[in-house]
Amino acid sequence: MNDITFYQRFEADILAGRKTITIRDKSESHFKLGDILRVGRFEDNQYFCTIEVLSVSPITLDELTEQHAKQENMGLDELKEVIRGIYPSEERFYVIEFILQFNK
């Protein structure tokens, strides 16, 4: 059983250490510093790595910065577009910063 999932398009960036945060809605805001999470692909729930949570911080779309975009391995406009696509009616989000522990 996986603890968190990511769209398959993000798998390579996570495994390469290029994606070090994820921005989620309130339903996934319960993670905390030190949590070790099994990670699966959203599309098929296939496990592909384990991450450690470094921090969880509340944020709004307007508060996102170029630094967040860099941690997501994309531009700021692209990041906002991706978040709006996944969470079209949400206003508040949570930045989950993580580090790759190991992959399968």
XYZ file of N, CA and C in Angstrom, residues 3-103:
303
model
N 1.566 5.377 0.385
C 1.095 6.453 1.255
C 0.721 7.712 0.484
N 1.346 7.892 -0.688
C 1.129 9.083 -1.502
C 1.367 8.684 -2.947
N 0.664 9.340 -3.868
C 0.874 9.050 -5.284
C 1.226 10.331 -6.032
N 1.911 10.148 -7.147
C 2.276 11.234 -8.058
C 1.900 10.802 -9.464
N 1.534 11.783 -10.283
C 1.316 11.468 -11.694
C 2.604 10.902 -12.283
N 2.452 9.964 -13.175
C 3.602 9.270 -13.766
C 4.590 10.247 -14.399
N 4.094 11.364 -14.919
C 4.989 12.324 -15.581
C 6.020 12.922 -14.627
N 5.790 12.801 -13.299
C 6.729 13.343 -12.322
C 7.732 12.307 -11.800
N 7.553 11.051 -12.146
C 8.381 9.975 -11.583
C 9.872 10.184 -11.832
N 10.257 10.471 -13.072
C 11.683 10.630 -13.391
C 12.306 11.790 -12.616
N 11.579 12.913 -12.482
C 12.101 14.070 -11.746
C 12.277 13.749 -10.265
N 11.355 12.981 -9.694
C 11.486 12.584 -8.286
C 12.693 11.679 -8.105
N 12.814 10.694 -8.970
C 13.926 9.740 -8.846
C 15.284 10.397 -9.084
N 15.319 11.459 -9.891
C 16.571 12.169 -10.170
C 16.858 13.270 -9.156
N 15.926 13.493 -8.214
C 16.129 14.542 -7.223
C 15.851 15.933 -7.737
N 15.206 16.055 -8.903
C 14.885 17.368 -9.473
C 13.580 17.915 -8.916
N 12.706 17.050 -8.437
C 11.437 17.461 -7.824
C 11.532 17.138 -6.346
N 11.515 18.186 -5.501
C 11.735 17.990 -4.064
C 10.576 18.505 -3.211
N 9.509 18.976 -3.863
C 8.294 19.352 -3.145
C 7.087 18.847 -3.930
N 5.980 18.775 -3.252
C 4.695 18.555 -3.897
C 3.699 19.475 -3.223
N 2.749 19.975 -3.989
C 1.758 20.893 -3.460
C 0.415 20.170 -3.492
N -0.185 20.014 -2.311
C -1.395 19.211 -2.161
C -2.496 19.997 -1.475
N -3.703 19.447 -1.522
C -4.827 20.082 -0.836
C -4.898 19.580 0.604
N -5.922 20.041 1.320
C -6.040 19.727 2.748
C -6.099 18.227 3.030
N -6.648 17.442 2.100
C -6.792 16.003 2.335
C -5.442 15.300 2.505
N -4.368 15.949 2.049
C -3.035 15.359 2.194
C -2.110 16.248 3.029
N -2.704 17.043 3.923
C -1.914 17.960 4.749
C -1.493 17.331 6.076
N -1.863 16.082 6.312
C -1.606 15.424 7.600
C -0.182 14.884 7.739
N 0.586 14.873 6.651
C 1.961 14.384 6.752
C 2.771 15.323 7.640
N 3.835 14.783 8.245
C 4.640 15.615 9.142
C 6.122 15.285 9.000
N 6.942 16.162 9.537
C 8.392 16.020 9.520
C 8.791 14.611 9.957
N 9.626 13.974 9.161
C 10.147 12.654 9.511
C 9.328 11.487 8.993
N 8.110 11.749 8.484
C 7.316 10.649 7.923
C 8.058 10.016 6.752
N 8.067 8.698 6.724
C 8.640 7.938 5.620
C 7.461 7.400 4.811
N 7.392 7.802 3.534
C 6.225 7.493 2.716
C 6.578 6.622 1.518
N 5.785 5.587 1.321
C 5.867 4.788 0.099
C 5.168 5.572 -1.005
N 5.830 5.681 -2.151
C 5.322 6.495 -3.254
C 4.915 5.611 -4.422
N 3.729 5.860 -4.932
C 3.235 5.135 -6.096
C 2.830 6.079 -7.206
N 2.662 5.512 -8.392
C 2.153 6.284 -9.525
C 0.635 6.406 -9.396
N 0.095 7.584 -9.649
C -1.339 7.827 -9.561
C -2.107 6.919 -10.520
N -1.561 6.746 -11.727
C -2.279 6.026 -12.773
C -2.514 4.552 -12.452
N -1.517 3.894 -11.833
C -1.652 2.446 -11.587
C -1.274 2.030 -10.164
N -0.973 3.029 -9.308
C -0.592 2.795 -7.910
C 0.655 1.911 -7.773
N 1.458 1.821 -8.817
C 2.690 1.031 -8.780
C 3.740 1.760 -7.940
N 4.261 1.082 -6.922
C 5.312 1.650 -6.063
C 6.556 1.947 -6.890
N 7.191 3.125 -6.645
C 8.453 3.396 -7.345
C 9.541 3.992 -6.462
N 9.234 4.447 -5.249
C 10.293 4.923 -4.364
C 9.736 5.185 -2.972
N 10.633 5.570 -2.078
C 10.269 5.963 -0.724
C 10.879 7.339 -0.468
N 10.087 8.229 0.129
C 10.558 9.576 0.434
C 10.422 9.843 1.929
N 11.199 10.830 2.401
C 11.075 11.304 3.775
C 10.572 12.736 3.746
N 9.560 13.031 4.547
C 8.991 14.381 4.620
C 9.924 15.268 5.454
N 10.299 16.424 4.883
C 11.162 17.382 5.574
C 10.347 18.510 6.208
N 9.206 18.865 5.587
C 8.346 19.907 6.139
C 7.003 19.909 5.419
N 6.011 20.479 6.090
C 4.684 20.700 5.506
C 4.275 22.118 5.887
N 4.006 22.953 4.872
C 3.700 24.369 5.120
C 2.482 24.801 4.319
N 1.558 25.549 4.962
C 0.400 26.054 4.215
C 0.824 27.145 3.240
N 0.069 27.257 2.134
C 0.392 28.264 1.119
C -0.842 28.511 0.257
N -0.901 29.680 -0.354
C -1.935 29.955 -1.354
C -1.265 30.018 -2.718
N -2.074 29.961 -3.755
C -1.534 30.018 -5.119
C -0.736 31.298 -5.335
N -1.232 32.415 -4.798
C -0.560 33.709 -4.981
C 0.778 33.785 -4.252
N 0.968 32.946 -3.242
C 2.217 32.967 -2.469
C 3.323 32.113 -3.098
N 2.981 31.356 -4.121
C 4.001 30.528 -4.772
C 5.061 31.414 -5.414
N 6.316 30.959 -5.345
C 7.438 31.739 -5.870
C 8.218 30.924 -6.908
N 9.172 31.584 -7.527
C 10.064 30.903 -8.476
C 10.821 29.763 -7.782
N 11.105 29.945 -6.489
C 11.799 28.883 -5.741
C 10.932 27.625 -5.671
N 9.646 27.781 -5.412
C 8.744 26.625 -5.408
C 8.753 25.955 -6.784
N 8.674 26.784 -7.819
C 8.671 26.251 -9.183
C 9.953 25.471 -9.467
N 11.079 26.013 -9.013
C 12.364 25.319 -9.206
C 12.345 23.964 -8.491
N 11.782 23.927 -7.284
C 11.710 22.682 -6.522
C 10.754 21.675 -7.175
N 9.858 22.171 -8.021
C 8.943 21.308 -8.772
C 9.510 20.976 -10.156
N 10.676 21.577 -10.476
C 11.334 21.407 -11.769
C 10.461 21.907 -12.923
N 9.889 23.109 -12.740
C 9.114 23.742 -13.809
C 9.090 25.247 -13.584
N 8.544 25.979 -14.529
C 8.393 27.422 -14.389
C 7.204 27.749 -13.499
N 7.167 28.978 -12.975
C 6.111 29.384 -12.041
C 4.728 29.362 -12.698
N 4.626 29.895 -13.912
C 3.331 29.886 -14.599
C 2.854 28.456 -14.844
N 3.780 27.590 -15.255
C 3.430 26.185 -15.481
C 2.972 25.526 -14.181
N 3.670 25.817 -13.080
C 3.314 25.243 -11.787
C 1.891 25.645 -11.403
N 1.578 26.936 -11.521
C 0.233 27.406 -11.173
C -0.822 26.753 -12.059
N -0.507 26.593 -13.338
C -1.435 25.947 -14.270
C -1.672 24.483 -13.889
N -0.610 23.774 -13.523
C -0.734 22.370 -13.112
C -1.603 22.264 -11.865
N -1.355 23.134 -10.875
C -2.125 23.092 -9.626
C -3.601 23.406 -9.889
N -3.856 24.430 -10.712
C -5.248 24.760 -11.046
C -5.930 23.596 -11.764
N -5.175 22.874 -12.599
C -5.728 21.732 -13.316
C -6.104 20.587 -12.386
N -5.300 20.365 -11.356
C -5.543 19.266 -10.414
C -6.588 19.665 -9.373
N -6.501 20.905 -8.894
C -7.396 21.394 -7.837
C -8.110 22.668 -8.306
N -9.066 22.568 -9.219
C -9.668 23.781 -9.812
C -10.423 24.683 -8.837
N -10.931 24.152 -7.738
C -11.739 24.989 -6.840
C -11.090 25.236 -5.479
N -9.847 24.822 -5.302
C -9.165 25.011 -4.011
C -8.469 26.365 -3.956
N -8.386 26.905 -2.754
C -7.694 28.180 -2.522
C -6.447 27.998 -1.668
N -6.500 27.071 -0.719
C -5.367 26.852 0.199
C -4.721 25.509 -0.104
N -3.407 25.506 -0.013
C -2.637 24.309 -0.336
C -1.578 24.069 0.733
N -0.860 22.971 0.584
C 0.220 22.618 1.509
C 1.425 22.184 0.698
N 2.559 22.811 0.981
C 3.817 22.437 0.349
C 4.430 21.332 1.200
N 4.611 20.180 0.604
C 5.260 19.058 1.282
C 6.656 18.925 0.689
N 7.658 19.289 1.488
C 9.045 19.170 1.049
C 9.546 17.787 1.448
N 10.269 17.148 0.529
C 10.705 15.778 0.782
C 12.085 15.515 0.186
N 12.664 14.412 0.626
C 13.934 13.939 0.082
C 13.761 12.455 -0.270
N 14.352 12.082 -1.368
C 14.283 10.680 -1.813
C 15.098 9.817 -0.853
N 14.487 8.773 -0.337
C 15.191 7.831 0.538
C 15.803 6.698 -0.286
N 14.983 6.041 -1.076
C 15.477 5.007 -1.987
C 14.392 4.664 -2.994
N 14.832 4.101 -4.116
C 13.872 3.654 -5.109
C 13.963 2.159 -5.255
